[in-house]
Structure formats: C-alpha cells, structure tokens
Coordinates of C-alpha atoms (C1' of nucleotides) in Angstrom, one line a residue:
Chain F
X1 CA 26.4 4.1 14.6
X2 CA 25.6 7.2 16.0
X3 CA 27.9 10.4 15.7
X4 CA 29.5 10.6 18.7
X5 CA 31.7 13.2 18.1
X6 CA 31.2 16.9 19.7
X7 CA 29.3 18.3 17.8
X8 CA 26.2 17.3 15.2
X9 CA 27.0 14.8 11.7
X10 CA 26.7 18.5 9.7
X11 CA 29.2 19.6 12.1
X12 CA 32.3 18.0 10.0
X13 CA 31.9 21.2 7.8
X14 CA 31.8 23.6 10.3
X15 CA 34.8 22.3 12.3
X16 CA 38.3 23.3 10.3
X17 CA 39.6 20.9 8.2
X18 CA 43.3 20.6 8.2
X19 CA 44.9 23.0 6.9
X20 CA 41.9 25.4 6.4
X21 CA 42.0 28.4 8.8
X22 CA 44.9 30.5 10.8
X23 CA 47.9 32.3 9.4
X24 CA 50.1 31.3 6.4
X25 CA 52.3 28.6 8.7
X26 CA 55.7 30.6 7.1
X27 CA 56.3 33.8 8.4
X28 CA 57.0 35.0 5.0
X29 CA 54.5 32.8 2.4
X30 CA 56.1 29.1 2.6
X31 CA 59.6 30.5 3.9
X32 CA 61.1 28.1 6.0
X33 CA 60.7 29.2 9.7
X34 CA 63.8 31.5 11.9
X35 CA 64.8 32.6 7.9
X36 CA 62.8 35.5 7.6
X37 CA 65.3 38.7 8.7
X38 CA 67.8 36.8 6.8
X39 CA 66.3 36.1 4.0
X40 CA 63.4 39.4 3.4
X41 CA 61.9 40.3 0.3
X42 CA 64.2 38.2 -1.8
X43 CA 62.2 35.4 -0.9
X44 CA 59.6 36.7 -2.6
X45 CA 61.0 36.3 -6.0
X46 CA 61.7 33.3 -5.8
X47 CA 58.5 31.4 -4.7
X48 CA 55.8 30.5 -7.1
X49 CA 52.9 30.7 -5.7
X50 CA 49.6 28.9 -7.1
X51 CA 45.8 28.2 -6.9
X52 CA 44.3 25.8 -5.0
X53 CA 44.3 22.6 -6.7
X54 CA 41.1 20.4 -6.6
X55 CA 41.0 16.9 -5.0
X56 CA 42.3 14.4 -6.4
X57 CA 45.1 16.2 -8.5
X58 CA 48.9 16.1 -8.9
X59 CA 51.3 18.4 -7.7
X60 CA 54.6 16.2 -9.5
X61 CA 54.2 12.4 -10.4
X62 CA 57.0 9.6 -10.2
X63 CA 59.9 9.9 -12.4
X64 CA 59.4 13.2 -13.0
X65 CA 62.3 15.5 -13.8
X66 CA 62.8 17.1 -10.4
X67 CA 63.1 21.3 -10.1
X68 CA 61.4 22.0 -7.4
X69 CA 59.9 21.6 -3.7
X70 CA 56.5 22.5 -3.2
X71 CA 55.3 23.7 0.7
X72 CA 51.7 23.4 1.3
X73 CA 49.7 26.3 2.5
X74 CA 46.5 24.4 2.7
X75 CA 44.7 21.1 2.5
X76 CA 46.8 17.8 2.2
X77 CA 48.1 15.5 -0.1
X78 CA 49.4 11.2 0.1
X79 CA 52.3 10.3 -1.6
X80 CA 52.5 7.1 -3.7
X81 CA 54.3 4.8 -5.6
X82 CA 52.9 3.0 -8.5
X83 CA 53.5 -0.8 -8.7
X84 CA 54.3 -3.6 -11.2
X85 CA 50.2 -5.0 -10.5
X86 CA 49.1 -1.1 -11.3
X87 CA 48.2 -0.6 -7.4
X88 CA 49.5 2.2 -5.1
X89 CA 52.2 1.6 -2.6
X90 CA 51.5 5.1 -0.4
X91 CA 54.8 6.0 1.7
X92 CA 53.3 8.9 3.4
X93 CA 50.7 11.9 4.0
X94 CA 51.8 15.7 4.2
X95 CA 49.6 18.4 5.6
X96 CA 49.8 22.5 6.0
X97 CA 53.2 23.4 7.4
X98 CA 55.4 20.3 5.0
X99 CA 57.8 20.9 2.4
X100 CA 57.5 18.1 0.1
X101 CA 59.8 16.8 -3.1
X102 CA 62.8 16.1 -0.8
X103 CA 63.2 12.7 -2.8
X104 CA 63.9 14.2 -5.8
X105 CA 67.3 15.9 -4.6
X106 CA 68.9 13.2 -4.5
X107 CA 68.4 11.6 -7.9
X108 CA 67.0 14.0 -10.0
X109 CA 63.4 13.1 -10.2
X110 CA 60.8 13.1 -7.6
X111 CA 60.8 9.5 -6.6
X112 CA 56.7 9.3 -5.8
X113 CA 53.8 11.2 -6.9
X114 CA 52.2 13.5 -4.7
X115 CA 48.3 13.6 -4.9
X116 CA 45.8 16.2 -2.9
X117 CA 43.3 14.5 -0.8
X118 CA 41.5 17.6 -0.9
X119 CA 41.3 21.1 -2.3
X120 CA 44.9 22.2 -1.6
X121 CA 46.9 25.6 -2.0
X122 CA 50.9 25.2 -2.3
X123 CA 53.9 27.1 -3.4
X124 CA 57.0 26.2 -5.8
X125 CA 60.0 26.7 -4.6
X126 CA 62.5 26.0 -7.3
X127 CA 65.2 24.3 -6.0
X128 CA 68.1 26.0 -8.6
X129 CA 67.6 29.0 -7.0
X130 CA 66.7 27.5 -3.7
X131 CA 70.3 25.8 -3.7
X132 CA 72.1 28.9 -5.4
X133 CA 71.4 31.1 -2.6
X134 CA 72.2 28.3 0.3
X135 CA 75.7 28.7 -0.8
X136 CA 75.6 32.0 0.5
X137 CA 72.7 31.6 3.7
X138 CA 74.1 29.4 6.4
X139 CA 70.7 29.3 7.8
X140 CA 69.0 28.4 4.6
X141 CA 71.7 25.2 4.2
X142 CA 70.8 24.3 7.7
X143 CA 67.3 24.4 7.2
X144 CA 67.7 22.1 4.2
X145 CA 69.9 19.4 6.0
X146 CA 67.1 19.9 9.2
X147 CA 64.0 19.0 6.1
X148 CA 65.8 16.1 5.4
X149 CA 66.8 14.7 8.6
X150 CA 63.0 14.9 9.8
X151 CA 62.3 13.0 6.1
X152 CA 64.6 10.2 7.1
X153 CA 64.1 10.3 11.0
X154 CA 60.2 9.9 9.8
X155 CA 60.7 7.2 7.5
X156 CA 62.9 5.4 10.7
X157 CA 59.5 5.6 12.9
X158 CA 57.2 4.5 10.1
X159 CA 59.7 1.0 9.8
X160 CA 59.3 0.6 13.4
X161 CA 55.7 0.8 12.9
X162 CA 55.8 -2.0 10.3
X163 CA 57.9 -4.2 12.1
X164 CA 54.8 -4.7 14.7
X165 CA 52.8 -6.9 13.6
X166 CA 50.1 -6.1 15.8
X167 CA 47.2 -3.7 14.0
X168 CA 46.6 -2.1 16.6
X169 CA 49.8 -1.3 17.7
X170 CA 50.3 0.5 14.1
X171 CA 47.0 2.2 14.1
X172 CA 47.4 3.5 17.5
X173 CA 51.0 4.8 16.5
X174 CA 49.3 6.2 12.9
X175 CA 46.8 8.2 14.9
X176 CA 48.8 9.5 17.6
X177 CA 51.3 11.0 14.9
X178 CA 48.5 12.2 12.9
X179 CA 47.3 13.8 16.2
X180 CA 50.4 15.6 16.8
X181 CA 50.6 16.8 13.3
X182 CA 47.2 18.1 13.8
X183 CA 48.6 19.6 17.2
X184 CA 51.7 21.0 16.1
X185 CA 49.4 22.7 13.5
X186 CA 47.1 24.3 16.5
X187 CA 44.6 22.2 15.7
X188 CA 42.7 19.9 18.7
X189 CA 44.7 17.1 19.9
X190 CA 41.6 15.3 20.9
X191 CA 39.1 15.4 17.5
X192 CA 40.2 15.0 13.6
X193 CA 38.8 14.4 10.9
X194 CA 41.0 12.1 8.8
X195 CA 41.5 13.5 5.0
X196 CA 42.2 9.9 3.8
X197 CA 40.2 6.9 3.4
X198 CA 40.6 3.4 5.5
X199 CA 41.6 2.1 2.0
X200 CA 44.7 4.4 2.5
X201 CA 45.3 3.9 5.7
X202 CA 45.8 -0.1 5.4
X203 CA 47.6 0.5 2.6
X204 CA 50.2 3.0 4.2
X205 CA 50.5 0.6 7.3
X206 CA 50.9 -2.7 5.3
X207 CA 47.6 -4.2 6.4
X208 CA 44.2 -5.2 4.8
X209 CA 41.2 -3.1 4.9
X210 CA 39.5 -5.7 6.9
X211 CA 41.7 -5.4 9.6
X212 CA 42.2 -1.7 9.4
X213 CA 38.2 -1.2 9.6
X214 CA 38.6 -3.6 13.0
X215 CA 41.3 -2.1 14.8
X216 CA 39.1 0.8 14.6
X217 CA 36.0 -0.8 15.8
X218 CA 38.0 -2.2 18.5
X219 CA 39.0 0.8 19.9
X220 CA 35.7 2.4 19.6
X221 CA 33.6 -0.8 21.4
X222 CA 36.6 -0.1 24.4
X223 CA 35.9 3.8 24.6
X224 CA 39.7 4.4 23.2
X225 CA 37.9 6.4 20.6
X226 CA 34.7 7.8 19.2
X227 CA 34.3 6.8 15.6
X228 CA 31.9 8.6 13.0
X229 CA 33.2 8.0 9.6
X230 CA 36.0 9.8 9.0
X231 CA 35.6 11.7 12.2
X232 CA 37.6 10.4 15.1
X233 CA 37.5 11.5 19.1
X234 CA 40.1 10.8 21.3
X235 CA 38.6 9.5 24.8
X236 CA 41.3 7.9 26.0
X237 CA 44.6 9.7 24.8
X238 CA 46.6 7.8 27.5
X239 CA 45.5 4.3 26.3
X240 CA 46.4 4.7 22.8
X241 CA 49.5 6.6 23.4
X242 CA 50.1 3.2 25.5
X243 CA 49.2 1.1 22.5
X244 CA 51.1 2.9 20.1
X245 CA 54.4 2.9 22.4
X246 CA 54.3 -1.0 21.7
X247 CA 55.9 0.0 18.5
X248 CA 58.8 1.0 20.1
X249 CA 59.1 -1.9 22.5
Chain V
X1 CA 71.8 -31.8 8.4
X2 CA 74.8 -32.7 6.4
X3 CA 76.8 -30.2 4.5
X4 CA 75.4 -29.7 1.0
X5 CA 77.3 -26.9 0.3
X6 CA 79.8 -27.4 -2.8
X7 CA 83.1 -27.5 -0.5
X8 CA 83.4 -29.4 2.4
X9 CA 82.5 -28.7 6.1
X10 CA 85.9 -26.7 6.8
X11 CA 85.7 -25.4 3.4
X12 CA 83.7 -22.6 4.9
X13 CA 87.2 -21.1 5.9
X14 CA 88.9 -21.2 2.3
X15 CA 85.7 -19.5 0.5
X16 CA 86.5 -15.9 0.5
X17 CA 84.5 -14.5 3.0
X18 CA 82.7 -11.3 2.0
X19 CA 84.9 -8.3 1.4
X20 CA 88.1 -10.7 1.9
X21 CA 90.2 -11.2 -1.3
X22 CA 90.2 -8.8 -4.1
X23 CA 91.4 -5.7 -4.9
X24 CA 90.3 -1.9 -3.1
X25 CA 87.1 -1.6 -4.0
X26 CA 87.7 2.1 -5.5
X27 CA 89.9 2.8 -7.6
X28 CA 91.8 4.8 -5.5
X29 CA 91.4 3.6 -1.9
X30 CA 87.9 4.7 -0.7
X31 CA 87.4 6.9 -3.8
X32 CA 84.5 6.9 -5.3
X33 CA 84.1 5.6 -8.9
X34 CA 84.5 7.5 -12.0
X35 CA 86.8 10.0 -9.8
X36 CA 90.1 9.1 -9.8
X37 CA 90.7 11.4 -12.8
X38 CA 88.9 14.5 -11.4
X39 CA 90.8 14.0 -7.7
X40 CA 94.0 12.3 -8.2
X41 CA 96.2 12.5 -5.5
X42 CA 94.1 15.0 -3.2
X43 CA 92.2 11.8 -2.2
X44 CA 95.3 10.7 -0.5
X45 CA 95.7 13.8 2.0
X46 CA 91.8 13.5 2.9
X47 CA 91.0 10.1 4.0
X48 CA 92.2 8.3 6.8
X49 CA 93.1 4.9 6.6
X50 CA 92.8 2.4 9.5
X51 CA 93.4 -0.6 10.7
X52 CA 91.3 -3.8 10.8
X53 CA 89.0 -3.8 13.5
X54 CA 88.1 -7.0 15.4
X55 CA 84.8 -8.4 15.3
X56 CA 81.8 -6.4 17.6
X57 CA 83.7 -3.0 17.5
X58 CA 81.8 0.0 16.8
X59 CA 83.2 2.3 13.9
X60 CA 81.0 4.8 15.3
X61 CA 77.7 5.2 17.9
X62 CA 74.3 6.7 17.9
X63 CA 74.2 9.8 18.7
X64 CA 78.1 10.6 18.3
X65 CA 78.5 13.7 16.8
X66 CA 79.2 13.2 13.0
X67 CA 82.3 14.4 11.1
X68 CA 83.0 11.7 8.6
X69 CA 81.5 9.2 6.3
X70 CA 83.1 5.6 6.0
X71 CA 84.1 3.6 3.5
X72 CA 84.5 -0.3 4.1
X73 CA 87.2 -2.0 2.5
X74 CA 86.9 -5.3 3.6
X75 CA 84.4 -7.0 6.3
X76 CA 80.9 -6.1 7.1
X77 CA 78.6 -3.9 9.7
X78 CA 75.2 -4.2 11.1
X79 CA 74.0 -0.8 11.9
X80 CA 71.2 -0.4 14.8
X81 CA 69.5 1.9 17.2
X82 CA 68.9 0.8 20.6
X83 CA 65.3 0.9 21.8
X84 CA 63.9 2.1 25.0
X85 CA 64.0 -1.4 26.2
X86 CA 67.4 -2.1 25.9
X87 CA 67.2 -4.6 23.1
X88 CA 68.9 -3.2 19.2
X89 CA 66.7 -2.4 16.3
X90 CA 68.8 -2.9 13.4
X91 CA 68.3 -0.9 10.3
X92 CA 70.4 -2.5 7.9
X93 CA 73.9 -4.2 7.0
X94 CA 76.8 -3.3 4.7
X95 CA 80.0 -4.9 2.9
X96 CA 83.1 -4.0 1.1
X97 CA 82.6 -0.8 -0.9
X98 CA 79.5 0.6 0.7
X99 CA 79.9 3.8 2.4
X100 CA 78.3 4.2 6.0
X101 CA 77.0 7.4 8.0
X102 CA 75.4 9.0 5.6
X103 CA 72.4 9.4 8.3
X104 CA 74.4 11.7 10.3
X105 CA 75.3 14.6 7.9
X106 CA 71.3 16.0 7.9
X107 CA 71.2 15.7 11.6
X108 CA 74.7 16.9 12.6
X109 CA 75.0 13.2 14.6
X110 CA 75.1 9.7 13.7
X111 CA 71.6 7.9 13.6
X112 CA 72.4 4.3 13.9
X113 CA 75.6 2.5 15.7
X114 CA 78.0 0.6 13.4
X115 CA 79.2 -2.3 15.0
X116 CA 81.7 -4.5 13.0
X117 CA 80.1 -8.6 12.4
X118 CA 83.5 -9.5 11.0
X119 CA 87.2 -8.3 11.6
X120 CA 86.9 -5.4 8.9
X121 CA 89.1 -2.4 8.1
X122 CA 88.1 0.6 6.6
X123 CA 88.5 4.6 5.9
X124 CA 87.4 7.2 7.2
X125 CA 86.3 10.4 5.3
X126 CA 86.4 13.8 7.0
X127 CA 83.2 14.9 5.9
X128 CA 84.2 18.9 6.3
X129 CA 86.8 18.4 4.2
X130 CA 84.8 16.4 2.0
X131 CA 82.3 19.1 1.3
X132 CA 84.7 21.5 0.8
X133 CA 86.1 20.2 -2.5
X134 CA 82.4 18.8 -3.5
X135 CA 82.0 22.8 -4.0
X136 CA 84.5 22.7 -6.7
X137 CA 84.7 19.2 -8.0
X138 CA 80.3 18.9 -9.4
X139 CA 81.5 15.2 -9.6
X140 CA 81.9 14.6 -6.4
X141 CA 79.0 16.0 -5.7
X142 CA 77.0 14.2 -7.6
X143 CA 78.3 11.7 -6.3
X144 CA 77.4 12.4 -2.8
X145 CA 73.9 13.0 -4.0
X146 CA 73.9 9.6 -5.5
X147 CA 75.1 7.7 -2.2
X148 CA 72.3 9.6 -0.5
X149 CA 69.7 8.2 -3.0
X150 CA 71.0 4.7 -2.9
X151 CA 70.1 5.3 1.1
X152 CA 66.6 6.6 0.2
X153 CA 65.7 3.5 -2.5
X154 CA 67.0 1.3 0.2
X155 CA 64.7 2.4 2.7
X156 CA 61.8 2.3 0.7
X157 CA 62.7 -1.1 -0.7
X158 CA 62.9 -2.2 2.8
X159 CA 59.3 -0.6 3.4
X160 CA 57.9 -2.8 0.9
X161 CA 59.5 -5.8 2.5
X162 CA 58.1 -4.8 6.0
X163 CA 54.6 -4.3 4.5
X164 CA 54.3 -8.0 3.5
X165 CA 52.7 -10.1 6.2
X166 CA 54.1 -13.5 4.5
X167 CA 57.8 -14.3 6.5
X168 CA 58.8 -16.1 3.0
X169 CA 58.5 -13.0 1.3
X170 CA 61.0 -10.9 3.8
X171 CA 63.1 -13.8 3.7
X172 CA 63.8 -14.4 0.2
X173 CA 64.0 -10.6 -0.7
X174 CA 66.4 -10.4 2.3
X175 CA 68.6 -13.4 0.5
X176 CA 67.6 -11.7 -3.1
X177 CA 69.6 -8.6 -2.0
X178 CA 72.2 -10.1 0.3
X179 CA 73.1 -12.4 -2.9
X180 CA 72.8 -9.3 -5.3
X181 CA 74.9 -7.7 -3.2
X182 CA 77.5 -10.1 -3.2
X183 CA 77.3 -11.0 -6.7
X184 CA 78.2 -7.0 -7.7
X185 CA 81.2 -7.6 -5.4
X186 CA 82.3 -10.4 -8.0
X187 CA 81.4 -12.8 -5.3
X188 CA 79.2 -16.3 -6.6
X189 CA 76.0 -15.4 -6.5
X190 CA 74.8 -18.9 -5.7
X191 CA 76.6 -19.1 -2.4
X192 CA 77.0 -17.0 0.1
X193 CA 78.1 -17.3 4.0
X194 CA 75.4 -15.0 5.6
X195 CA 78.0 -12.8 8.1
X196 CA 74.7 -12.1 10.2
X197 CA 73.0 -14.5 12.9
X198 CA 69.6 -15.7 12.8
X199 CA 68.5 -13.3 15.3
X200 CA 70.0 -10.2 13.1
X201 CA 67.7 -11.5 10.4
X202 CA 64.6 -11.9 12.1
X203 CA 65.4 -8.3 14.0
X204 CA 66.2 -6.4 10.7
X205 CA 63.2 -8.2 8.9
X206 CA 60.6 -8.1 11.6
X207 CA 59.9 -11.4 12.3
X208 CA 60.9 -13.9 15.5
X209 CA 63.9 -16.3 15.3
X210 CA 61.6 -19.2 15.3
X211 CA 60.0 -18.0 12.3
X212 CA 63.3 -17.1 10.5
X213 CA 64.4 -20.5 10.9
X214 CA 61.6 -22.0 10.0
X215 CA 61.5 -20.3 6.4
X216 CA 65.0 -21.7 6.2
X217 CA 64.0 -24.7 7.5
X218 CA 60.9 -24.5 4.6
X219 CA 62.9 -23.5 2.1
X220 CA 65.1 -26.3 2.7
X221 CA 62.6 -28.7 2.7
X222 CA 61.8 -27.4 -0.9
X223 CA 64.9 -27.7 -2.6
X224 CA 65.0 -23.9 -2.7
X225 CA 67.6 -23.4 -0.8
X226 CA 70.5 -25.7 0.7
X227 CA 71.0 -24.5 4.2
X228 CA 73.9 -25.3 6.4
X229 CA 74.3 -23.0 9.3
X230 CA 75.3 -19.6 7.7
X231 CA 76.8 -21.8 4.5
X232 CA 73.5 -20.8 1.7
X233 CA 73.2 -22.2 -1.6
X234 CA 70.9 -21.0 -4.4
X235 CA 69.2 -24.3 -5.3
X236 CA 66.4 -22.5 -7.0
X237 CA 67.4 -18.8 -7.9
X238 CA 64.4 -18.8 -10.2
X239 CA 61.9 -19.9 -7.2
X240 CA 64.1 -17.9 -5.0
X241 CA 63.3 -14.3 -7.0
X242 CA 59.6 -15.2 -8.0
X243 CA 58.7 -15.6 -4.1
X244 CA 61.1 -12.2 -3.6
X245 CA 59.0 -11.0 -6.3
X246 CA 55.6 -11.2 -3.9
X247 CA 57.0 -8.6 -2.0
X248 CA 56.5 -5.9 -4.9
X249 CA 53.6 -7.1 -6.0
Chain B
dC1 C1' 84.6 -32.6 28.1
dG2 C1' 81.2 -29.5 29.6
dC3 C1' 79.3 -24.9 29.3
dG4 C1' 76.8 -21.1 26.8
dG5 C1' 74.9 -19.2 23.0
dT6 C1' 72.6 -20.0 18.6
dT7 C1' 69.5 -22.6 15.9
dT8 C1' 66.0 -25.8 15.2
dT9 C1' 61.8 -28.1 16.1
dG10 C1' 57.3 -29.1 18.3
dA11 C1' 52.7 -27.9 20.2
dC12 C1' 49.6 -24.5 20.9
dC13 C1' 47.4 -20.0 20.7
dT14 C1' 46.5 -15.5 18.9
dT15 C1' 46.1 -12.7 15.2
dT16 C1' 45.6 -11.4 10.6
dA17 C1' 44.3 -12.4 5.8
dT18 C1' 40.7 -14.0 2.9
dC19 C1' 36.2 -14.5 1.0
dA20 C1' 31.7 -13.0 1.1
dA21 C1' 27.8 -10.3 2.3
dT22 C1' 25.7 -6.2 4.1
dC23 C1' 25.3 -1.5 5.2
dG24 C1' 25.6 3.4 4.4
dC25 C1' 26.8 7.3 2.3
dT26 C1' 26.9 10.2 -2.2
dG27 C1' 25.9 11.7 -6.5
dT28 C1' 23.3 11.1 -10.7
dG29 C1' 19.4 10.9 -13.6
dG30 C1' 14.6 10.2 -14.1
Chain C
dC1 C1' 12.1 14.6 -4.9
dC2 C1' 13.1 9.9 -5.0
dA3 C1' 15.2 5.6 -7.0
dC4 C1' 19.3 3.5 -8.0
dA5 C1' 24.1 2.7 -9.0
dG6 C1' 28.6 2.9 -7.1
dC7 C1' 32.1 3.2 -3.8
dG8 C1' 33.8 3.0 0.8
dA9 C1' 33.3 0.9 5.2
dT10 C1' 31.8 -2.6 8.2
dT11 C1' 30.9 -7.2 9.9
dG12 C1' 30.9 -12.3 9.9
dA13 C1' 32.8 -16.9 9.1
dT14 C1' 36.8 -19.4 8.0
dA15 C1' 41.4 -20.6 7.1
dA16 C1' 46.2 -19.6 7.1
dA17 C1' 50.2 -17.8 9.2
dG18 C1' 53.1 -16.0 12.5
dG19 C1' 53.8 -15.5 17.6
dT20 C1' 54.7 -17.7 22.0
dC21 C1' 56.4 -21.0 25.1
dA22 C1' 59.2 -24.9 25.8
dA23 C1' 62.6 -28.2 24.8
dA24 C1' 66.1 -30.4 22.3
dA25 C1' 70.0 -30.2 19.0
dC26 C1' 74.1 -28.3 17.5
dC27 C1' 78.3 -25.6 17.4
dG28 C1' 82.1 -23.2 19.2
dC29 C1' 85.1 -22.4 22.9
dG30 C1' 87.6 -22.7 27.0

DNA sequence: CGCGGTTTTGACCTTTATCAATCGCTGTGG
DNA sequence: CCACAGCGATTGATAAAGGTCAAAACCGCG
C-alpha cells in the first residue's frame, strides 16, 4: 500500500512526533497549569526532574510502593496490568501534557505499570510534599481533585467504548480521542502517527488483532482514513466522528 | 420452570432480602469500621439519618451538586447516567454497607444518579464536615482513601469484564461478585434474589436482554445454575468461578 | 379477569474470533 | 551490501457467538 499520507514514507521523521517539539506544556516545568503566581519558585524544589528514558522502559511498575506522580514532558508511555496467563491487560496511554500515578493515591501503590513507548522525558513530583503544601494552596487541592475527576470521567468513556460491540465503533471513538489529545497538544487534528502498535490497540479496546487490523482497512478502502503503517490521515473527520458517537448511543 | 429454589414459591418473601435483617452495618451507624474508638460520639452530630425510601427514588441525580457521601443501611441502588438518547447507562449497583457518591467529591457534582431498586434507608454524610475532621483524625482519612480505591479496583475489574466478548463470561463474573458480595454481608452465598431486572444486567454488562437470558437459560440447562425469575441458586459454584475465571485470563 | 411490563424462546443475520498463511518492515551478521 | 531471521501487520477462510426481529409465555397488578 502506498503512503498516502502528506508527505513522503521518510517523512514520519521529519513530522513531530508527539510530544517532541513546542514549549514545556507547564508554565513552570511540569506545574500544573493557572498555579504558577501561586505557587513560584517553590515549585522548583520540589520537582525531580530526569533524563529521557529510552523505549521500552519503566517509569514505576505494579505494586510498587507509591511516592510519587510523574508528568511527562515528552514522548509517551501505556499503562498495564500484568495477568494471571503472564499477558498484559493495558488500561490506557498518556502523552506530553499528563500527570500520571493517580492510582497509587488511593492505595498506596501504583496500581499498573507505566511503560514508554518511546524515548520519553518526565518529572517526579513527590506526592509527600505535593500533598503537604495542598493543605495550604487551595488551588493546588483543586487541581488535584480536577486530575482525578478527568482519571475517572476517562475511565467512564473508555466503559462506554467497550460496551459496543461493534469494532468499529471503538476504533473510531479510540482515534478520535487520540486526535483530540493530539489537538489539545497543538498538534494536527487531521494526521498522527500512532506511538503504539495494533497489538496494543486490540488489546486496550478488548478486541483481537485480526479485527483491529480490519477495522482499519475498512475505513481506509471507504476513504475515512489514509493508512501507512503507523501513520494515519483523517479524510473524513465527520464520518468517523459519526462512527465513534455510536458509542454513546 | 418450577421453583427449584430450596423454599417454596412464596418463600421468596421470608428469605431476607439483601440488606433486610441484621444489625447496622457499622458499628456505629454509617461509621466506618475500625473507627468507633477514634470518633465516638462525634459521628452522631455529623450524619444524617433518614428514612426508608420507596422503591425508584433517587438519593441523589447527575449532575447535582455534591455535598455528601451516602451510606446504605438497608436496600439496594443502581447508579446510571443517562445517554444522549434518553435511554440509562448504568455503571454499577450497591447494598447494605457500601457507601455511594464518591464520584462527585473530584468533580464538585455527582457523576451517576442513584435510584433506589428496593425500599432502602440510608445516611447521609456531609462531606464538608467530613473532611474537616479527616484533617485530624489520619484514620479517617485513610479510610476515605481506601473507599476511593475500592471505586478504582471496581472499575477496572469491570473493564476486564467488558473486554471479554464471551456473554458467559460477563454473566458469571456479574453473579461471582453479586454472590461475593452478598456472602460478606453474611448473606448464603448459594442463593441470592438478584434485586436487579434482566434488562439492568444486560445494560450494566453490555449485552442485549435476549442474550442475558439466554446465559441464564444456558446455565440452567447445565445444572450450573437453578434459575427461577430473580430466585438464583449456586448449583455449581466451582463451574460458576472457573467460567468467571475466563474473564481474567 | 385482562392489561402491561418483563422474560424467555425461536429463526435468522451480522459480526467477531479463530486458525493459518502471507507480506513487509527492521535489524543483525556474514 | 545483501541474505536472513524475527516481529508486526494484513488478509483469507471458517466457525462460533452475539445481535436483531418477532412472538409467545409468564408474572404482577389493578
């Protein structure tokens, strides 16, 4: 299959991968955004900040003892859990811009383990001192009740999703949020190149590879979208935003 | 089909009925466990108690602006959301002793509507005031950390549920937990009176009524369950879990 | 007793899962 | 530089399963 995408197969390098180029997404380095007068150079002493991690490496793993949240500055990461057979379950994918960890508040340890999909840059945030000072910072309190309410509000849309049982339905509603992540991030709304394989995708959206690979093919043979790989065109935004609202009756 | 349940045909009426007989659930009413020490009588001045509420009352809406949790002495709740098309996605049920509207206090409003399936009466816990002594009392606040946790597991244990294709699977992990449930009210965990229709099942679980029935029906058949109307008996708990089981890999 | 809502059952159709094979990148080593 | 191994992705054929439409059975209630 040809590439169809805008510009040529080499072009997936040139074109920013998620998370690559533009500003830190915090006004201050991974502070939480409107906090920034209130908050000033204290910030700094509390964030860790650290390298870019390679592909393919862990930034906390399942049952670990929770201290901390981590915001990414760069690059993306899935979250898993392992299962009895030794496979993955994944229950979701962060990008630039997304404070991860939040299950760990709860019960002490981070409740999945959260793996780059490619070279990514993140900060620690230790969540001692993170909580000490929300005491004091309305705003910081709020922001942390606001993190969590987009967690479980997300995790509402994604059972929606998997109570379709069309494919189709739930990869049109996958790549439409994925599209406004992208967007929200300043990133084209139209063209994306997707950081995870099909292999993830089917197992996010509780459906077979098989399947997965079709629903794609589909949309591509009726010019919803142009497909090259990992590479993926939106021709006809409308249409799939259409499919995807099936979700939601 | 004939009435295989132990008791007789009207006996369905003289088998406590969830959250019926039996003593408050906490040890002081609506307290939490392992807190009557720590909170003695201050309990008393916070929560509010009220009186039964008939059948298909709401203890609260979506969308209502949230200022207390609630704690459900006796009866039992289906929470939902209504969808654009006017029908009700529900997102989960609860008994005697589970505390409801936790999804509010990130969001500053309720998430779900908690409509009564049963007359049930419960308390209500001023979530301001709550807070305010959870800053003092680290019990408490663990405690509130834990509820939210239990929410979070919940969810995710639904996920898995919603990710297998195979209706068997949703059904008997839905009965799995229903009779877990029940059994850590002190109820048998053999036989239970489902306080939910068919239609509630199939709604929470993602499947179509038909389909619902006909894994009854099936399960029936096999001497896995003995099925009249809402009146379930554990034939096969073994067969029952190991099916559950397929859910989780 | 008859009505309305729920549940069950049947027949049929659509869709997905499964099994198997092929294709295409990618990275390694000769 | 090329051959080859390995993994991910795609496609095909087949079978299994759930969805859909329609009708009947059943229960509860006035």
């Amino acid at each position: 299959m040809a590439s169809l995408i805008g510009s040529s197969s080499e072009g997936a390098d040139l074109r920013p991968k998620i998370g690559d180029a533009g500003p830190c997404p915090y006004h201050y380095p991974c502070l939480p955004d409107g906090l920034k007068s209130d908050f000033g150079d204290e910030w700094g002493k509390i964030v860790v900040h650290h390298e870019p991690l390679p592909k393919r490496s862990c930034i906390f793993r399942e049952n670990q003892e929770f201290d901390a949240l981590f915001a990414i500055r760069s690059g993306c990461v899935k979250k898993y859990r392992l299962q009895k057979s030794g496979g993955e379950q994944i229950t979701g994918f962060n990008f630039r811009g997304d404070i991860i960890g939040l299950s760990g508040i709860a019960n002490g340890a981070y409740a999945t383990t959260a793996e780059t999909l490619d070279t990514t840059s993140f900060c620690e945030i230790p969540f001692a001192q993170l909580e000490r000072r929300a005491r004091d910072l309305i705003g910081l309190q709020h922001k942390l009740y606001s993190l969590l309410s987009e967690h479980m509000e997300a995790e509402q849309q994604l059972m929606r999703i998997l109570r379709t049982p069309s494919s189709d339905c739930r990869i049109a509603a996958f790549l439409v949020y994925l599209t406004e992540a992208y967007a929200r991030r300043g990133f084209s709304s139209t063209s994306i190149r997707l950081p995870m394989s099909r292999t993830d995708i089917a197992n996010y959206l509780g459906l077979t590879v098989e399947t997965t690979s079709r629903s794609f093919s589909r949309f591509a043979r009726e010019h919803i979208l142009e497909v090259d790989h990992r590479d993926i065109r939106l021709a006809d935004p409308d249409e799939l935003q259409r499919i995807a609202g099936l979700c939601f009756l």
